[in-house]
Every structure is written in C-alpha cells, then in structure tokens.
C-alpha cells in the first residue's frame, strides 16, 4: 500500500482490517498530496510490428474496410496510403490493393505477418500511455519516505516491438524510517 501511495500521490488510500478481537483492528490511511493527475491515455490503433497472427485474424473479422489497402491504412497506426501500396507490392503476386480482406487465406495472413515483422515502421507515439510524471513521483517519495535527498527522472517514450513505454524512476537517500 505504501509503494502505491508513493507512485500515486494524487490518490487517497484507506485500508481497514476489522478483527473479531477489537485490539487487532487496523486502519491505515494514505492521504492525497496533490491534485495533479497524469494525462488520460488516448485510444490508439495497433502498431504493425506489435501484432501477432491471431490479432491480424481478429482485426480482419472485425473490420468494416472491404479491401486490403483500406484495411492496412485504417486498422493500423503509421501506415499511410503510400506505405500500404508499397507493403502490398512487397507481399507478392497473390496480393493487390483491391484484394478483399475476407478472402485472404491462412498462407496470405502468414505472409502479411512476416512482412510486418520485417518492414520498418515509424515508432508509435507515447500518447496511449499515462505516466505519473516526475512531479508526482517526487511528491509521492517526499510524502511517504521523508528523505534527505530525492532524484527523479522520466524518459521520453521508447518502443519495444511496437509497444510504447516510458521509464520513470526515483531514488531517495535518508528518511525517517531508514535504519543504519
């Protein structure tokens, strides 16, 4: 609970344990320290390098786009019309921009998946993330640990296999509950 209070100083936590024996009752409260909330994450489309074969199949089942060109453009992030045309050209002679997505065979889906793994796409933005932020992280550490020194850092959005992430870290030295 204390670790949660450190990384979420904008929330208040109340933990109450009620026992049959009144002397064993326990109440722990972590108060709010700030009203600054992390940004709300935005809904985003799938990044082509982060999808697997099952997800491609599900997207094809759920799509309202009739052909391969529109499917690539509208169901994935960072695929423009020009990029979609180029990808379709690299898929081979069995593919065209007008190929209906519902008519794709299992072998064709595997080829699309392979091409997504091989092709280079722009990194997705980090707007689908909701980082706590250095300010909130620092406040949480100060509120709960009362350290002598605090350092925090938040990286810019990075990508691993099409999945964006942000590293947030805090280090503190000293404090009220520190043992020698």
mmCIF file of C-alpha atoms in Angstrom:
data_model
loop_
_atom_site.group_PDB
_atom_site.id
_atom_site.type_symbol
_atom_site.label_atom_id
_atom_site.label_comp_id
_atom_site.label_asym_id
_atom_site.label_seq_id
_atom_site.Cartn_x
_atom_site.Cartn_y
_atom_site.Cartn_z
ATOM 1 C CA UNK A 1 0.000 0.000 0.000
ATOM 2 C CA UNK A 2 2.844 2.361 0.837
ATOM 3 C CA UNK A 3 4.505 1.748 -2.514
ATOM 4 C CA UNK A 4 1.200 2.525 -4.245
ATOM 5 C CA UNK A 5 0.959 5.742 -2.223
ATOM 6 C CA UNK A 6 4.450 6.712 -3.401
ATOM 7 C CA UNK A 7 3.622 6.407 -7.101
ATOM 8 C CA UNK A 8 0.072 7.802 -6.831
ATOM 9 C CA UNK A 9 0.210 10.895 -4.583
ATOM 10 C CA UNK A 10 -2.983 12.139 -6.288
ATOM 11 C CA UNK A 11 -4.994 9.268 -4.734
ATOM 12 C CA UNK A 12 -6.116 8.584 -1.185
ATOM 13 C CA UNK A 13 -5.987 5.023 0.153
ATOM 14 C CA UNK A 14 -7.795 3.732 3.206
ATOM 15 C CA UNK A 15 -7.201 0.184 4.433
ATOM 16 C CA UNK A 16 -9.315 -1.141 7.283
ATOM 17 C CA UNK A 17 -8.931 -4.583 8.828
ATOM 18 C CA UNK A 18 -11.660 -5.491 11.284
ATOM 19 C CA UNK A 19 -10.924 -8.458 13.515
ATOM 20 C CA UNK A 20 -13.065 -10.411 15.948
ATOM 21 C CA UNK A 21 -10.753 -9.077 18.645
ATOM 22 C CA UNK A 22 -11.045 -5.279 18.759
ATOM 23 C CA UNK A 23 -7.376 -4.810 19.729
ATOM 24 C CA UNK A 24 -6.347 -6.398 16.414
ATOM 25 C CA UNK A 25 -8.324 -3.912 14.309
ATOM 26 C CA UNK A 26 -6.098 -1.960 11.953
ATOM 27 C CA UNK A 27 -6.643 1.221 9.934
ATOM 28 C CA UNK A 28 -4.036 2.587 7.564
ATOM 29 C CA UNK A 29 -4.654 5.810 5.641
ATOM 30 C CA UNK A 30 -2.505 7.300 2.907
ATOM 31 C CA UNK A 31 -3.633 10.848 2.187
ATOM 32 C CA UNK A 32 -3.656 12.677 -1.097
ATOM 33 C CA UNK A 33 -0.785 15.121 -1.615
ATOM 34 C CA UNK A 34 -1.661 16.714 -4.955
ATOM 35 C CA UNK A 35 -4.497 17.262 -7.384
ATOM 36 C CA UNK A 36 -2.230 16.968 -10.431
ATOM 37 C CA UNK A 37 -3.419 13.890 -12.300
ATOM 38 C CA UNK A 38 -1.487 12.033 -15.001
ATOM 39 C CA UNK A 39 -2.709 12.654 -18.541
ATOM 40 C CA UNK A 40 -5.565 10.462 -19.722
ATOM 41 C CA UNK A 41 -4.260 7.897 -22.218
ATOM 42 C CA UNK A 42 -5.659 8.072 -25.734
ATOM 43 C CA UNK A 43 -7.067 5.089 -27.567
ATOM 44 C CA UNK A 44 -4.731 4.086 -30.361
ATOM 45 C CA UNK A 45 -4.665 1.623 -33.221
ATOM 46 C CA UNK A 46 -2.328 -1.350 -33.262
ATOM 47 C CA UNK A 47 1.253 -0.860 -34.400
ATOM 48 C CA UNK A 48 2.059 -3.269 -37.263
ATOM 49 C CA UNK A 49 5.243 -4.603 -35.649
ATOM 50 C CA UNK A 50 3.370 -5.431 -32.421
ATOM 51 C CA UNK A 51 0.639 -7.656 -33.853
ATOM 52 C CA UNK A 52 0.610 -11.429 -33.969
ATOM 53 C CA UNK A 53 -1.233 -13.705 -36.369
ATOM 54 C CA UNK A 54 -4.272 -14.145 -34.105
ATOM 55 C CA UNK A 55 -4.717 -10.392 -33.771
ATOM 56 C CA UNK A 56 -4.477 -9.920 -37.543
ATOM 57 C CA UNK A 57 -7.211 -12.553 -37.965
ATOM 58 C CA UNK A 58 -9.397 -10.824 -35.368
ATOM 59 C CA UNK A 59 -8.900 -7.410 -36.984
ATOM 60 C CA UNK A 60 -9.902 -8.854 -40.366
ATOM 61 C CA UNK A 61 -13.022 -10.390 -38.823
ATOM 62 C CA UNK A 62 -13.993 -7.104 -37.143
ATOM 63 C CA UNK A 63 -13.061 -4.634 -39.893
ATOM 64 C CA UNK A 64 -15.561 -2.686 -41.948
ATOM 65 C CA UNK A 65 -12.964 -1.986 -44.646
ATOM 66 C CA UNK A 66 -13.598 -4.022 -47.794
ATOM 67 C CA UNK A 67 -10.124 -4.239 -49.351
ATOM 68 C CA UNK A 68 -6.536 -4.770 -48.251
ATOM 69 C CA UNK A 69 -5.408 -1.196 -48.960
ATOM 70 C CA UNK A 70 -8.088 0.361 -46.754
ATOM 71 C CA UNK A 71 -7.627 -2.312 -44.090
ATOM 72 C CA UNK A 72 -3.902 -1.566 -43.756
ATOM 73 C CA UNK A 73 -4.479 2.192 -43.689
ATOM 74 C CA UNK A 74 -7.323 2.285 -41.180
ATOM 75 C CA UNK A 75 -6.682 -0.610 -38.792
ATOM 76 C CA UNK A 76 -3.019 0.146 -38.033
ATOM 77 C CA UNK A 77 -1.116 3.195 -36.867
ATOM 78 C CA UNK A 78 1.697 4.665 -39.008
ATOM 79 C CA UNK A 79 0.614 3.138 -42.340
ATOM 80 C CA UNK A 80 -0.153 5.817 -44.922
ATOM 81 C CA UNK A 81 -1.637 5.099 -48.365
ATOM 82 C CA UNK A 82 1.806 5.202 -49.969
ATOM 83 C CA UNK A 83 3.232 2.868 -47.310
ATOM 84 C CA UNK A 84 0.266 0.485 -47.714
ATOM 85 C CA UNK A 85 0.776 0.403 -51.502
ATOM 86 C CA UNK A 86 4.469 -0.389 -51.003
ATOM 87 C CA UNK A 87 3.674 -3.161 -48.480
ATOM 88 C CA UNK A 88 1.115 -4.738 -50.812
ATOM 89 C CA UNK A 89 3.694 -4.683 -53.607
ATOM 90 C CA UNK A 90 6.190 -6.492 -51.355
ATOM 91 C CA UNK A 91 3.637 -9.129 -50.342
ATOM 92 C CA UNK A 92 3.855 -10.809 -53.717
ATOM 93 C CA UNK A 93 1.778 -11.500 -56.831
ATOM 94 C CA UNK A 94 -1.135 -13.005 -54.863
ATOM 95 C CA UNK A 95 -1.951 -9.606 -53.344
ATOM 96 C CA UNK A 96 -3.422 -6.403 -54.734
ATOM 97 C CA UNK A 97 -4.851 -3.240 -53.216
ATOM 98 C CA UNK A 98 -8.332 -4.426 -54.147
ATOM 99 C CA UNK A 99 -7.979 -7.880 -52.545
ATOM 100 C CA UNK A 100 -10.929 -8.348 -50.205
ATOM 101 C CA UNK A 101 -9.729 -8.964 -46.667
ATOM 102 C CA UNK A 102 -12.328 -11.678 -46.035
ATOM 103 C CA UNK A 103 -10.917 -13.731 -48.932
ATOM 104 C CA UNK A 104 -7.358 -13.908 -47.554
ATOM 105 C CA UNK A 105 -6.064 -17.438 -46.985
ATOM 106 C CA UNK A 106 -4.088 -18.612 -43.965
ATOM 107 C CA UNK A 107 -0.877 -18.570 -46.036
ATOM 108 C CA UNK A 108 -1.561 -14.981 -47.100
ATOM 109 C CA UNK A 109 -2.145 -13.948 -43.481
ATOM 110 C CA UNK A 110 1.178 -15.535 -42.520
ATOM 111 C CA UNK A 111 2.856 -13.548 -45.318
ATOM 112 C CA UNK A 112 1.305 -10.292 -44.026
ATOM 113 C CA UNK A 113 2.526 -11.114 -40.511
ATOM 114 C CA UNK A 114 6.045 -11.892 -41.784
ATOM 115 C CA UNK A 115 6.162 -8.626 -43.710
ATOM 116 C CA UNK A 116 5.012 -6.674 -40.648
ATOM 117 C CA UNK A 117 7.949 -8.175 -38.734
ATOM 118 C CA UNK A 118 10.463 -7.355 -41.477
ATOM 119 C CA UNK A 119 9.284 -3.905 -42.562
ATOM 120 C CA UNK A 120 10.382 -0.692 -40.870
ATOM 121 C CA UNK A 121 7.617 1.482 -39.423
ATOM 122 C CA UNK A 122 7.751 4.767 -37.561
ATOM 123 C CA UNK A 123 7.625 4.353 -33.806
ATOM 124 C CA UNK A 124 4.204 4.813 -32.210
ATOM 125 C CA UNK A 125 3.678 7.928 -30.117
ATOM 126 C CA UNK A 126 3.510 7.712 -26.344
ATOM 127 C CA UNK A 127 0.071 9.355 -26.124
ATOM 128 C CA UNK A 128 -1.522 5.984 -25.321
ATOM 129 C CA UNK A 129 0.444 5.955 -22.042
ATOM 130 C CA UNK A 130 -0.415 7.640 -18.758
ATOM 131 C CA UNK A 131 2.868 8.295 -16.944
ATOM 132 C CA UNK A 132 2.742 9.539 -13.361
ATOM 133 C CA UNK A 133 5.339 12.193 -14.191
ATOM 134 C CA UNK A 134 8.421 13.373 -12.336
ATOM 135 C CA UNK A 135 6.424 15.894 -10.290
ATOM 136 C CA UNK A 136 4.018 13.278 -8.896
ATOM 137 C CA UNK A 137 6.788 10.749 -8.355
ATOM 138 C CA UNK A 138 8.852 13.289 -6.398
ATOM 139 C CA UNK A 139 5.822 14.324 -4.306
ATOM 140 C CA UNK A 140 4.985 10.708 -3.505
ATOM 141 C CA UNK A 141 8.529 9.931 -2.380
ATOM 142 C CA UNK A 142 8.708 13.041 -0.209
ATOM 143 C CA UNK A 143 5.246 12.413 1.280
ATOM 144 C CA UNK A 144 5.834 8.791 2.261
ATOM 145 C CA UNK A 145 9.576 8.470 2.854
ATOM 146 C CA UNK A 146 10.619 11.973 4.047
ATOM 147 C CA UNK A 147 14.095 11.591 2.523
ATOM 148 C CA UNK A 148 17.072 13.886 2.837
ATOM 149 C CA UNK A 149 17.639 13.855 -0.927
ATOM 150 C CA UNK A 150 15.408 12.905 -3.881
ATOM 151 C CA UNK A 151 16.156 12.487 -7.585
ATOM 152 C CA UNK A 152 13.569 11.542 -10.208
ATOM 153 C CA UNK A 153 13.667 11.017 -13.950
ATOM 154 C CA UNK A 154 11.166 10.167 -16.673
ATOM 155 C CA UNK A 155 12.366 9.059 -20.098
ATOM 156 C CA UNK A 156 10.846 10.093 -23.371
ATOM 157 C CA UNK A 157 8.588 7.464 -24.972
ATOM 158 C CA UNK A 158 10.549 4.487 -26.308
ATOM 159 C CA UNK A 159 9.352 1.447 -28.258
ATOM 160 C CA UNK A 160 9.956 -2.288 -27.946
ATOM 161 C CA UNK A 161 8.466 -4.496 -30.663
ATOM 162 C CA UNK A 162 5.874 -1.835 -31.441
ATOM 163 C CA UNK A 163 4.808 -1.305 -27.825
ATOM 164 C CA UNK A 164 5.499 2.178 -26.426
ATOM 165 C CA UNK A 165 6.754 2.571 -22.873
ATOM 166 C CA UNK A 166 8.153 5.237 -20.561
ATOM 167 C CA UNK A 167 10.632 4.536 -17.772
ATOM 168 C CA UNK A 168 10.042 6.552 -14.606
ATOM 169 C CA UNK A 169 12.469 6.227 -11.723
ATOM 170 C CA UNK A 170 13.025 7.797 -8.342
ATOM 171 C CA UNK A 171 15.912 7.487 -5.911
ATOM 172 C CA UNK A 172 15.977 8.783 -2.357
ATOM 173 C CA UNK A 173 18.632 8.936 0.330
ATOM 174 C CA UNK A 174 17.898 9.042 4.050
ATOM 175 C CA UNK A 175 14.499 9.421 5.590
ATOM 176 C CA UNK A 176 12.531 8.994 8.787
ATOM 177 C CA UNK A 177 12.349 5.165 8.713
ATOM 178 C CA UNK A 178 15.857 4.441 7.458
ATOM 179 C CA UNK A 179 17.976 2.059 9.513
ATOM 180 C CA UNK A 180 21.758 2.448 9.619
#
